[in-house]
mmCIF file of C-alpha atoms and ligand atoms in Angstrom:
data_model
loop_
_atom_site.group_PDB
_atom_site.id
_atom_site.type_symbol
_atom_site.label_atom_id
_atom_site.label_comp_id
_atom_site.label_asym_id
_atom_site.label_seq_id
_atom_site.Cartn_x
_atom_site.Cartn_y
_atom_site.Cartn_z
ATOM 1 C CA MET A 150 178.525 8.778 -20.443
ATOM 2 C CA THR A 151 176.723 8.724 -23.480
ATOM 3 C CA HIS A 152 179.095 10.754 -25.625
ATOM 4 C CA GLN A 153 182.757 9.697 -26.283
ATOM 5 C CA HIS A 154 185.137 12.474 -25.054
ATOM 6 C CA TYR A 155 187.458 13.830 -27.581
ATOM 7 C CA PRO A 156 190.277 14.503 -28.297
ATOM 8 C CA ALA A 157 191.145 10.730 -27.755
ATOM 9 C CA LEU A 158 194.338 8.757 -28.060
ATOM 10 C CA GLU A 159 193.308 5.278 -29.237
ATOM 11 C CA VAL A 160 195.830 2.513 -28.412
ATOM 12 C CA ASN A 161 195.746 -0.808 -30.176
ATOM 13 C CA LEU A 162 197.146 -3.095 -27.390
ATOM 14 C CA LYS A 163 197.521 -5.964 -29.819
ATOM 15 C CA ILE A 164 199.996 -4.116 -32.113
ATOM 16 C CA ILE A 165 202.076 -2.961 -29.104
ATOM 17 C CA ARG A 166 202.161 -6.730 -27.946
ATOM 18 C CA GLN A 167 203.053 -7.960 -31.517
ATOM 19 C CA ASN A 168 205.695 -5.284 -31.936
ATOM 20 C CA THR A 169 207.334 -6.304 -28.607
ATOM 21 C CA GLU A 170 207.252 -9.939 -29.410
ATOM 22 C CA ALA A 171 208.810 -9.291 -32.969
ATOM 23 C CA LEU A 172 211.501 -7.234 -31.341
ATOM 24 C CA VAL A 173 212.263 -9.789 -28.587
ATOM 25 C CA SER A 174 212.440 -12.559 -30.899
ATOM 26 C CA LEU A 175 214.817 -10.475 -33.120
ATOM 27 C CA LEU A 176 217.118 -9.505 -30.128
ATOM 28 C CA ASN A 177 217.038 -12.876 -28.729
ATOM 29 C CA SER A 178 218.268 -14.435 -31.996
ATOM 30 C CA HIS A 179 221.395 -12.282 -31.558
ATOM 31 C CA GLU A 180 221.737 -13.202 -27.811
ATOM 32 C CA MET A 181 220.394 -9.806 -26.790
ATOM 33 C CA THR A 182 217.815 -8.663 -24.191
ATOM 34 C CA LEU A 183 215.231 -5.817 -24.639
ATOM 35 C CA THR A 184 214.687 -3.115 -22.113
ATOM 36 C CA GLY A 185 211.295 -1.734 -22.870
ATOM 37 C CA VAL A 186 211.294 2.049 -22.673
ATOM 38 C CA VAL A 187 207.818 3.430 -21.259
ATOM 39 C CA LYS A 188 208.495 7.150 -21.189
ATOM 40 C CA GLY A 189 207.163 7.934 -24.718
ATOM 41 C CA PHE A 190 203.664 7.087 -23.597
ATOM 42 C CA ASN A 191 203.739 8.388 -19.971
ATOM 43 C CA ALA A 192 203.922 4.618 -18.881
ATOM 44 C CA LEU A 193 200.257 4.076 -19.282
ATOM 45 C CA PRO A 194 199.650 0.869 -17.372
ATOM 46 C CA LYS A 195 197.747 -1.101 -19.973
ATOM 47 C CA VAL A 196 200.411 -0.454 -22.454
ATOM 48 C CA VAL A 197 203.233 -1.424 -19.912
ATOM 49 C CA GLU A 198 201.591 -4.608 -19.388
ATOM 50 C CA GLN A 199 201.954 -5.709 -23.103
ATOM 51 C CA PHE A 200 205.632 -4.829 -22.821
ATOM 52 C CA ALA A 201 205.858 -7.238 -19.928
ATOM 53 C CA LYS A 202 203.910 -9.865 -21.519
ATOM 54 C CA GLY A 203 205.716 -9.417 -24.799
ATOM 55 C CA GLY A 204 209.119 -10.472 -23.222
ATOM 56 C CA CYS A 205 210.860 -7.320 -22.135
ATOM 57 C CA ARG A 206 213.808 -8.063 -19.675
ATOM 58 C CA HIS A 207 213.454 -4.577 -17.923
ATOM 59 C CA LEU A 208 210.942 -1.715 -17.907
ATOM 60 C CA ALA A 209 212.816 1.852 -18.120
ATOM 61 C CA SER A 210 212.062 5.373 -17.920
ATOM 62 C CA SER A 211 213.766 8.638 -17.689
ATOM 63 C CA ARG A 212 211.070 9.884 -15.066
ATOM 64 C CA LEU A 213 211.096 8.414 -11.535
ATOM 65 C CA ASP A 214 207.428 9.272 -11.000
ATOM 66 C CA GLN A 215 206.457 6.845 -13.739
ATOM 67 C CA LEU A 216 208.467 4.248 -12.257
ATOM 68 C CA ALA A 217 206.904 4.828 -8.734
ATOM 69 C CA ARG A 218 203.511 4.203 -10.480
ATOM 70 C CA LEU A 219 204.706 0.986 -12.093
ATOM 71 C CA LYS A 220 206.223 -0.132 -8.785
ATOM 72 C CA ARG A 221 202.805 0.164 -7.085
ATOM 73 C CA ARG A 222 201.260 -1.980 -9.918
ATOM 74 C CA GLU A 223 203.910 -4.785 -9.383
ATOM 75 C CA MET A 224 204.575 -5.461 -13.097
ATOM 76 C CA GLY A 225 206.971 -8.154 -12.086
ATOM 77 C CA LEU A 226 210.065 -6.927 -13.996
ATOM 78 C CA PRO A 227 213.126 -4.930 -12.785
ATOM 79 C CA LEU A 228 212.564 -1.118 -13.086
ATOM 80 C CA MET A 229 215.420 0.990 -14.583
ATOM 81 C CA LEU A 230 215.869 4.852 -14.282
ATOM 82 C CA LEU A 231 217.362 6.150 -17.689
ATOM 83 C CA ARG A 232 218.094 9.779 -16.897
ATOM 84 C CA ILE A 233 221.174 9.908 -14.749
ATOM 85 C CA PRO A 234 219.927 10.699 -11.218
ATOM 86 C CA MET A 235 219.372 14.124 -9.687
ATOM 87 C CA ASN A 236 220.845 14.207 -6.215
ATOM 88 C CA SER A 237 217.352 15.295 -4.951
ATOM 89 C CA GLU A 238 215.868 11.963 -6.005
ATOM 90 C CA ILE A 239 218.386 9.565 -4.799
ATOM 91 C CA ASP A 240 216.446 8.528 -1.582
ATOM 92 C CA ASP A 241 213.322 7.647 -3.725
ATOM 93 C CA LEU A 242 215.319 6.285 -6.524
ATOM 94 C CA VAL A 243 216.765 3.450 -4.467
ATOM 95 C CA GLN A 244 213.352 2.484 -3.165
ATOM 96 C CA VAL A 245 211.533 2.602 -6.399
ATOM 97 C CA ALA A 246 214.077 1.497 -9.133
ATOM 98 C CA ASP A 247 216.212 -1.544 -9.359
ATOM 99 C CA ILE A 248 218.838 -0.167 -11.665
ATOM 100 C CA SER A 249 219.817 3.339 -12.754
ATOM 101 C CA LEU A 250 222.194 4.625 -15.537
ATOM 102 C CA ASN A 251 224.990 6.629 -13.984
ATOM 103 C CA SER A 252 227.983 8.709 -15.039
ATOM 104 C CA GLU A 253 229.102 10.733 -11.849
ATOM 105 C CA TRP A 254 231.440 9.446 -9.145
ATOM 106 C CA ALA A 255 229.648 11.517 -6.365
ATOM 107 C CA THR A 256 226.348 10.432 -7.446
ATOM 108 C CA VAL A 257 227.243 6.678 -7.224
ATOM 109 C CA GLU A 258 228.750 7.277 -3.781
ATOM 110 C CA ALA A 259 225.476 8.795 -2.706
ATOM 111 C CA LEU A 260 223.541 5.884 -4.247
ATOM 112 C CA ALA A 261 225.630 3.501 -2.237
ATOM 113 C CA GLN A 262 224.872 5.320 0.969
ATOM 114 C CA ALA A 263 221.092 5.640 0.317
ATOM 115 C CA SER A 264 221.030 1.868 -0.639
ATOM 116 C CA SER A 265 222.656 0.772 2.486
ATOM 117 C CA GLN A 266 220.360 3.102 4.591
ATOM 118 C CA HIS A 267 217.366 1.591 3.080
ATOM 119 C CA GLY A 268 218.635 -1.892 3.263
ATOM 120 C CA VAL A 269 218.320 -2.457 -0.700
ATOM 121 C CA ARG A 270 220.818 -3.371 -3.274
ATOM 122 C CA HIS A 271 220.856 -1.116 -6.244
ATOM 123 C CA GLY A 272 222.173 -1.973 -9.651
ATOM 124 C CA VAL A 273 224.415 0.523 -11.596
ATOM 125 C CA VAL A 274 224.882 0.860 -15.301
ATOM 126 C CA LEU A 275 227.861 3.242 -16.031
ATOM 127 C CA MET A 276 227.497 5.147 -19.209
ATOM 128 C CA GLN A 277 230.078 5.831 -21.905
ATOM 129 C CA ASP A 278 229.990 8.739 -24.109
ATOM 130 C CA LEU A 279 231.051 7.620 -27.533
ATOM 131 C CA GLY A 280 230.662 11.008 -29.172
ATOM 132 C CA ASP A 281 227.086 11.987 -29.067
ATOM 133 C CA LEU A 282 227.910 14.278 -26.151
ATOM 134 C CA ARG A 283 224.937 13.603 -23.988
ATOM 135 C CA GLU A 284 225.492 11.694 -20.722
ATOM 136 C CA GLY A 285 228.427 9.371 -20.105
ATOM 137 C CA PHE A 286 232.203 9.303 -19.316
ATOM 138 C CA PHE A 287 234.221 10.618 -22.139
ATOM 139 C CA ASP A 288 237.420 9.211 -20.504
ATOM 140 C CA GLN A 289 237.373 5.435 -20.718
ATOM 141 C CA GLY A 290 239.883 5.067 -17.816
ATOM 142 C CA GLU A 291 237.547 6.955 -15.352
ATOM 143 C CA LEU A 292 234.749 4.757 -16.253
ATOM 144 C CA ILE A 293 236.693 1.572 -15.711
ATOM 145 C CA ALA A 294 238.132 3.037 -12.425
ATOM 146 C CA LEU A 295 234.619 3.636 -11.070
ATOM 147 C CA ALA A 296 233.481 0.108 -12.135
ATOM 148 C CA VAL A 297 236.139 -1.492 -10.255
ATOM 149 C CA HIS A 298 235.457 0.775 -7.291
ATOM 150 C CA ILE A 299 231.894 -0.203 -7.185
ATOM 151 C CA GLU A 300 232.678 -3.872 -7.516
ATOM 152 C CA ASN A 301 235.350 -3.875 -4.769
ATOM 153 C CA ASN A 302 234.121 -1.214 -2.288
ATOM 154 C CA LEU A 303 230.364 -0.503 -2.648
ATOM 155 C CA LYS A 304 228.692 -3.391 -1.195
ATOM 156 C CA SER A 305 225.156 -2.060 -1.479
ATOM 157 C CA LEU A 306 225.535 -1.632 -5.068
ATOM 158 C CA THR A 307 225.734 -4.135 -7.964
ATOM 159 C CA LEU A 308 227.603 -3.258 -10.896
ATOM 160 C CA LYS A 309 225.213 -4.440 -13.527
ATOM 161 C CA GLY A 310 227.152 -3.398 -16.534
ATOM 162 C CA ILE A 311 227.807 -0.453 -18.886
ATOM 163 C CA GLY A 312 225.912 1.384 -21.793
ATOM 164 C CA THR A 313 225.889 4.111 -24.170
ATOM 165 C CA ASN A 314 223.550 6.566 -25.716
ATOM 166 C CA LEU A 315 223.893 7.729 -29.381
ATOM 167 C CA GLY A 316 221.633 9.607 -31.982
ATOM 168 C CA CYS A 317 220.173 11.878 -29.304
ATOM 169 C CA TYR A 318 221.859 15.392 -28.722
ATOM 170 C CA GLY A 319 224.620 14.950 -31.369
ATOM 171 C CA ALA A 320 222.638 12.825 -33.718
ATOM 172 C CA ILE A 321 225.592 10.434 -33.966
ATOM 173 C CA LYS A 322 224.896 7.225 -35.949
ATOM 174 C CA PRO A 323 225.649 4.206 -33.827
ATOM 175 C CA SER A 324 228.285 2.238 -35.830
ATOM 176 C CA GLU A 325 230.604 -0.811 -35.692
ATOM 177 C CA GLU A 326 233.400 1.508 -34.672
ATOM 178 C CA ASN A 327 231.659 3.381 -31.711
ATOM 179 C CA LEU A 328 229.942 0.323 -30.452
ATOM 180 C CA GLY A 329 233.060 -1.635 -30.756
ATOM 181 C CA LYS A 330 234.647 0.663 -28.304
ATOM 182 C CA LEU A 331 231.799 -0.072 -25.829
ATOM 183 C CA CYS A 332 232.532 -3.864 -26.136
ATOM 184 C CA GLN A 333 236.221 -3.040 -25.761
ATOM 185 C CA THR A 334 235.486 -1.084 -22.253
ATOM 186 C CA ALA A 335 233.361 -4.027 -21.270
ATOM 187 C CA GLN A 336 236.105 -6.398 -21.886
ATOM 188 C CA GLU A 337 238.558 -4.490 -19.878
ATOM 189 C CA ILE A 338 236.188 -4.266 -16.781
ATOM 190 C CA GLU A 339 235.390 -7.968 -17.115
ATOM 191 C CA LYS A 340 239.340 -8.624 -17.111
ATOM 192 C CA ARG A 341 239.575 -6.424 -13.920
ATOM 193 C CA ILE A 342 236.605 -7.743 -11.958
ATOM 194 C CA GLY A 343 237.034 -11.470 -13.047
ATOM 195 C CA ARG A 344 233.350 -11.957 -14.108
ATOM 196 C CA PRO A 345 231.190 -11.192 -17.097
ATOM 197 C CA LEU A 346 228.818 -8.051 -17.117
ATOM 198 C CA GLU A 347 225.215 -8.699 -17.265
ATOM 199 C CA ILE A 348 224.392 -5.580 -19.211
ATOM 200 C CA VAL A 349 226.350 -4.099 -22.205
ATOM 201 C CA SER A 350 223.705 -1.783 -23.547
ATOM 202 C CA GLY A 351 224.323 -0.651 -27.017
ATOM 203 C CA GLY A 352 221.587 2.264 -27.403
ATOM 204 C CA ALA A 353 218.100 2.638 -28.410
ATOM 205 C CA THR A 354 215.831 2.538 -31.494
ATOM 206 C CA THR A 355 218.622 3.852 -33.671
ATOM 207 C CA SER A 356 220.959 0.882 -32.859
ATOM 208 C CA LEU A 357 218.545 -1.495 -34.718
ATOM 209 C CA PRO A 358 219.852 -0.582 -38.335
ATOM 210 C CA ILE A 359 223.285 -2.006 -37.676
ATOM 211 C CA LEU A 360 221.808 -5.012 -35.923
ATOM 212 C CA LEU A 361 219.661 -5.661 -39.025
ATOM 213 C CA ALA A 362 222.569 -5.157 -41.200
ATOM 214 C CA GLY A 363 224.401 -7.886 -39.396
ATOM 215 C CA LYS A 364 226.962 -5.659 -38.056
ATOM 216 C CA MET A 365 226.377 -5.330 -34.392
ATOM 217 C CA PRO A 366 229.566 -5.962 -32.519
ATOM 218 C CA LYS A 367 229.603 -9.157 -30.493
ATOM 219 C CA GLY A 368 229.370 -8.348 -26.933
ATOM 220 C CA ILE A 369 226.650 -5.834 -27.159
ATOM 221 C CA ASN A 370 223.784 -7.835 -25.195
ATOM 222 C CA ASN A 371 221.121 -5.383 -24.731
ATOM 223 C CA LEU A 372 219.128 -2.428 -26.297
ATOM 224 C CA ARG A 373 216.773 0.007 -24.658
ATOM 225 C CA ILE A 374 213.932 0.627 -27.039
ATOM 226 C CA GLY A 375 210.622 2.628 -27.031
ATOM 227 C CA GLU A 376 209.991 4.383 -30.478
ATOM 228 C CA ALA A 377 210.443 1.365 -32.718
ATOM 229 C CA ILE A 378 207.733 -0.587 -30.566
ATOM 230 C CA LEU A 379 205.371 2.402 -30.190
ATOM 231 C CA VAL A 380 205.519 4.376 -33.501
ATOM 232 C CA ASN A 381 207.726 2.358 -35.673
ATOM 233 C CA ARG A 382 208.278 5.582 -38.052
ATOM 234 C CA ASP A 383 211.870 6.686 -37.512
ATOM 235 C CA LEU A 384 213.476 3.486 -38.974
ATOM 236 C CA PRO A 385 211.194 3.043 -41.984
ATOM 237 C CA ASP A 386 210.737 6.857 -42.701
ATOM 238 C CA TYR A 387 214.047 8.342 -41.659
ATOM 239 C CA TRP A 388 216.546 5.589 -42.017
ATOM 240 C CA ASN A 389 214.724 3.649 -44.744
ATOM 241 C CA VAL A 390 215.272 0.477 -42.680
ATOM 242 C CA PRO A 391 211.901 -1.269 -41.879
ATOM 243 C CA VAL A 392 211.988 -3.621 -38.912
ATOM 244 C CA PRO A 393 210.364 -7.058 -40.240
ATOM 245 C CA GLY A 394 207.164 -7.872 -38.337
ATOM 246 C CA MET A 395 206.697 -4.467 -36.900
ATOM 247 C CA GLN A 396 203.502 -2.471 -37.547
ATOM 248 C CA LYS A 397 202.665 1.227 -37.429
ATOM 249 C CA GLU A 398 199.580 3.064 -35.960
ATOM 250 C CA ALA A 399 199.631 1.419 -32.366
ATOM 251 C CA PHE A 400 198.429 4.904 -31.421
ATOM 252 C CA VAL A 401 195.911 7.036 -33.112
ATOM 253 C CA LEU A 402 194.717 10.528 -32.484
ATOM 254 C CA LYS A 403 190.904 11.112 -32.825
ATOM 255 C CA ALA A 404 189.836 14.626 -32.971
ATOM 256 C CA GLN A 405 186.522 16.412 -33.634
ATOM 257 C CA VAL A 406 185.800 18.912 -36.375
ATOM 258 C CA VAL A 407 184.409 22.305 -34.954
ATOM 259 C CA GLU A 408 184.506 24.417 -37.977
ATOM 260 C CA ILE A 409 184.489 23.987 -41.847
ATOM 261 C CA LYS A 410 184.925 27.033 -44.122
ATOM 262 C CA GLY A 411 186.393 28.132 -47.349
ATOM 263 C CA LYS A 412 189.349 30.590 -46.367
ATOM 264 C CA PRO A 413 192.203 32.235 -47.925
ATOM 265 C CA SER A 414 195.462 30.257 -47.277
ATOM 266 C CA HIS A 415 197.270 33.546 -46.802
ATOM 267 C CA PRO A 416 196.254 35.412 -43.618
ATOM 268 C CA VAL A 417 194.665 38.819 -44.192
ATOM 269 C CA GLY A 418 196.264 41.965 -42.762
ATOM 270 C CA GLU A 419 199.784 42.743 -41.452
ATOM 271 C CA ILE A 420 201.719 39.663 -40.313
ATOM 272 C CA PHE A 421 203.203 40.187 -36.829
ATOM 273 C CA LYS A 422 203.776 37.263 -34.297
ATOM 274 C CA ASP A 423 201.727 34.101 -33.957
ATOM 275 C CA ALA A 424 200.350 32.682 -30.496
ATOM 276 C CA PHE A 425 204.038 31.371 -29.806
ATOM 277 C CA GLY A 426 205.935 34.550 -30.573
ATOM 278 C CA ASP A 427 207.074 33.336 -33.882
ATOM 279 C CA CYS A 428 206.858 35.102 -37.245
ATOM 280 C CA PRO A 429 205.871 32.374 -39.606
ATOM 281 C CA THR A 430 205.618 32.600 -43.450
ATOM 282 C CA TYR A 431 202.545 31.521 -45.301
ATOM 283 C CA VAL A 432 202.170 30.173 -48.918
ATOM 284 C CA ASP A 433 199.297 31.715 -50.910
ATOM 285 C CA ARG A 434 197.289 28.880 -52.508
ATOM 286 C CA GLY A 435 194.113 30.907 -53.006
ATOM 287 C CA VAL A 436 190.812 30.177 -51.069
ATOM 288 C CA ARG A 437 190.794 26.705 -49.769
ATOM 289 C CA HIS A 438 188.460 24.323 -47.863
ATOM 290 C CA ARG A 439 189.654 23.984 -44.387
ATOM 291 C CA ALA A 440 188.600 22.210 -41.203
ATOM 292 C CA ILE A 441 189.353 23.334 -37.644
ATOM 293 C CA LEU A 442 189.654 20.285 -35.039
ATOM 294 C CA ALA A 443 189.577 20.692 -31.254
ATOM 295 C CA VAL A 444 192.893 19.716 -30.385
ATOM 296 C CA GLY A 445 196.211 21.824 -30.062
ATOM 297 C CA LYS A 446 199.827 22.161 -29.533
ATOM 298 C CA GLN A 447 199.317 21.701 -25.786
ATOM 299 C CA ASP A 448 198.181 18.270 -26.509
ATOM 300 C CA LEU A 449 200.212 17.177 -29.394
ATOM 301 C CA CYS A 450 203.410 19.523 -29.511
ATOM 302 C CA ASP A 451 204.089 19.626 -33.255
ATOM 303 C CA PRO A 452 201.273 19.314 -35.724
ATOM 304 C CA SER A 453 203.734 18.647 -38.495
ATOM 305 C CA LYS A 454 204.485 15.373 -36.919
ATOM 306 C CA LEU A 455 200.869 13.909 -37.316
ATOM 307 C CA VAL A 456 200.030 11.747 -40.265
ATOM 308 C CA PRO A 457 196.614 12.157 -41.441
ATOM 309 C CA MET A 458 194.805 8.682 -42.069
ATOM 310 C CA THR A 459 192.047 10.147 -44.277
ATOM 311 C CA PRO A 460 193.507 10.507 -47.972
ATOM 312 C CA GLY A 461 193.684 14.172 -49.226
ATOM 313 C CA ILE A 462 193.815 15.814 -45.753
ATOM 314 C CA GLU A 463 196.815 18.052 -45.236
ATOM 315 C CA ILE A 464 197.973 19.479 -41.844
ATOM 316 C CA VAL A 465 198.107 23.299 -42.164
ATOM 317 C CA GLY A 466 199.007 24.379 -38.585
ATOM 318 C CA ALA A 467 197.983 24.693 -35.034
ATOM 319 C CA SER A 468 197.575 26.985 -32.097
ATOM 320 C CA SER A 469 197.478 25.891 -28.446
ATOM 321 C CA ASP A 470 194.070 24.386 -28.657
ATOM 322 C CA HIS A 471 193.257 24.274 -32.419
ATOM 323 C CA LEU A 472 194.561 22.124 -35.355
ATOM 324 C CA ILE A 473 193.916 23.411 -38.906
ATOM 325 C CA VAL A 474 193.629 20.955 -41.661
ATOM 326 C CA ASP A 475 193.238 21.491 -45.541
ATOM 327 C CA ILE A 476 190.507 19.374 -46.794
ATOM 328 C CA GLU A 477 190.328 20.746 -50.431
ATOM 329 C CA ALA A 478 191.649 17.494 -51.989
ATOM 330 C CA CYS A 479 189.648 15.086 -49.562
ATOM 331 C CA SER A 480 187.498 12.993 -51.483
ATOM 332 C CA ALA A 481 185.045 11.996 -48.658
ATOM 333 C CA PRO A 482 182.741 14.868 -47.319
ATOM 334 C CA VAL A 483 183.942 16.330 -44.072
ATOM 335 C CA ALA A 484 181.244 17.798 -41.764
ATOM 336 C CA VAL A 485 181.232 19.644 -38.440
ATOM 337 C CA GLY A 486 181.193 16.850 -35.663
ATOM 338 C CA ASP A 487 183.086 14.444 -37.765
ATOM 339 C CA ILE A 488 186.004 12.773 -36.144
ATOM 340 C CA LEU A 489 189.273 12.509 -37.957
ATOM 341 C CA SER A 490 192.122 10.022 -37.365
ATOM 342 C CA PHE A 491 195.683 10.839 -37.290
ATOM 343 C CA GLY A 492 198.826 8.608 -36.939
ATOM 344 C CA MET A 493 201.979 10.093 -35.440
ATOM 345 C CA PHE A 494 205.753 10.295 -34.864
ATOM 346 C CA TYR A 495 207.161 10.381 -31.467
ATOM 347 C CA SER A 496 206.690 13.830 -30.146
ATOM 348 C CA PRO A 497 202.804 14.014 -30.482
ATOM 349 C CA LEU A 498 202.747 10.588 -28.580
ATOM 350 C CA LEU A 499 204.908 11.997 -25.790
ATOM 351 C CA PHE A 500 202.396 15.013 -25.303
ATOM 352 C CA LEU A 501 199.151 13.234 -26.110
ATOM 353 C CA SER A 502 199.764 10.306 -23.702
ATOM 354 C CA GLY A 503 200.644 12.752 -20.946
ATOM 355 C CA SER A 504 197.919 15.287 -21.454
ATOM 356 C CA SER A 505 195.086 14.981 -18.857
ATOM 357 C CA GLY A 506 192.627 16.658 -21.414
ATOM 358 C CA VAL A 507 193.112 13.713 -23.791
ATOM 359 C CA ASN A 508 190.814 10.703 -23.323
ATOM 360 C CA LYS A 509 192.635 7.166 -23.624
ATOM 361 C CA ILE A 510 190.684 4.425 -25.458
ATOM 362 C CA TYR A 511 192.063 0.854 -25.496
ATOM 363 C CA LYS A 512 191.298 -1.692 -28.087
ATOM 364 C CA ASN A 513 192.608 -5.060 -28.440
ATOM 365 C CA ARG A 514 192.091 -6.070 -32.167
HETATM 366 C C1 PLP B 149 214.455 7.421 -24.309
HETATM 367 C C2 PLP B 149 215.869 6.674 -24.010
HETATM 368 C C3 PLP B 149 215.940 5.403 -24.643
HETATM 369 C C4 PLP B 149 214.739 5.015 -25.871
HETATM 370 O O1 PLP B 149 214.940 5.616 -26.973
HETATM 371 P P1 PLP B 149 213.844 5.289 -28.342
HETATM 372 O O2 PLP B 149 214.453 6.169 -29.265
HETATM 373 O O3 PLP B 149 212.570 5.414 -27.634
HETATM 374 O O4 PLP B 149 214.326 3.878 -28.554
HETATM 375 C C5 PLP B 149 217.095 4.633 -24.403
HETATM 376 N N1 PLP B 149 217.938 5.093 -23.418
HETATM 377 C C6 PLP B 149 217.873 6.306 -22.905
HETATM 378 C C7 PLP B 149 219.138 6.730 -22.001
HETATM 379 C C8 PLP B 149 216.782 7.127 -23.112
HETATM 380 O O5 PLP B 149 216.650 8.366 -22.527
#
């Protein structure tokens, strides 16, 4: 092929590796392990390789099909399913993944049965809901009872530990108080079963601020992290807590300009519904110089979560297949055929990495 294929997602493997190593050494210095979460980039194997080389203890995804692909590639690390299992996937689950997060008694029983049928041992992490109201036992007593039941009665399962999820549905901040409760649950289980739990998992990227503030409760020994390694924008941009040694722009969107024209910034005619059935509002800034790029919402979800890397370029909007940018303030000339680069938050990465129409380019510098 003589022409590069666009749109492209350019992945800097070196940044992924360095971010992973920086995070592993931060967590290790607090006697914690890192579970590398690969769902944000569709588990692209070259990127997962950097997670493994960088020192992750487990590889995790919410999607079993992604773990199945990693299983075939033998990454040499235990595979963890993050989304509590569907009944319909349990048979595959015990053959693909080593560990899963769980919150239902019946599902755990089904896991035990499937594991024994397939002659495997499956690891279980029980989830406690500390107020975010996504998955997990809200009742501490029920969680402890199931933990003891697994330990004593379900021989095809290993009780690996417990975990929690915060800052997702309920947008609840991880704190000394809520994570302290998880530690207290862990202590209670350890007392009942007479051994320490291997995993006491205190959440995701959003649990890093209290670690950096030196306030992570002792007893939390694992975090499951994707965003901070891949994108590294939530903490510096939303929380104002940069993680030392971590870089941005591991993933860059490259898209090609297909039209440049001066156009009014307010649509002409009666405004009704846009391509997605919404009724948007427009600010009239007069006639502006604009470019259209050949990439759209189908590839990147939300154009407002892109970060233009050319100074002066502003995101205007997108349809399924077109991205419109304002280039009025752009000092460098932009022409049809030019390739423009964009950094990104999490949601464009989620879509771009999974889109079959987006070329993946890897670099190592
Ligand atoms: C996605 C996910 C994570 C990782 O979240 P990040 O914000 O990418 O760090 C951790 N745990 C669970 C259960 C998840 O679903």
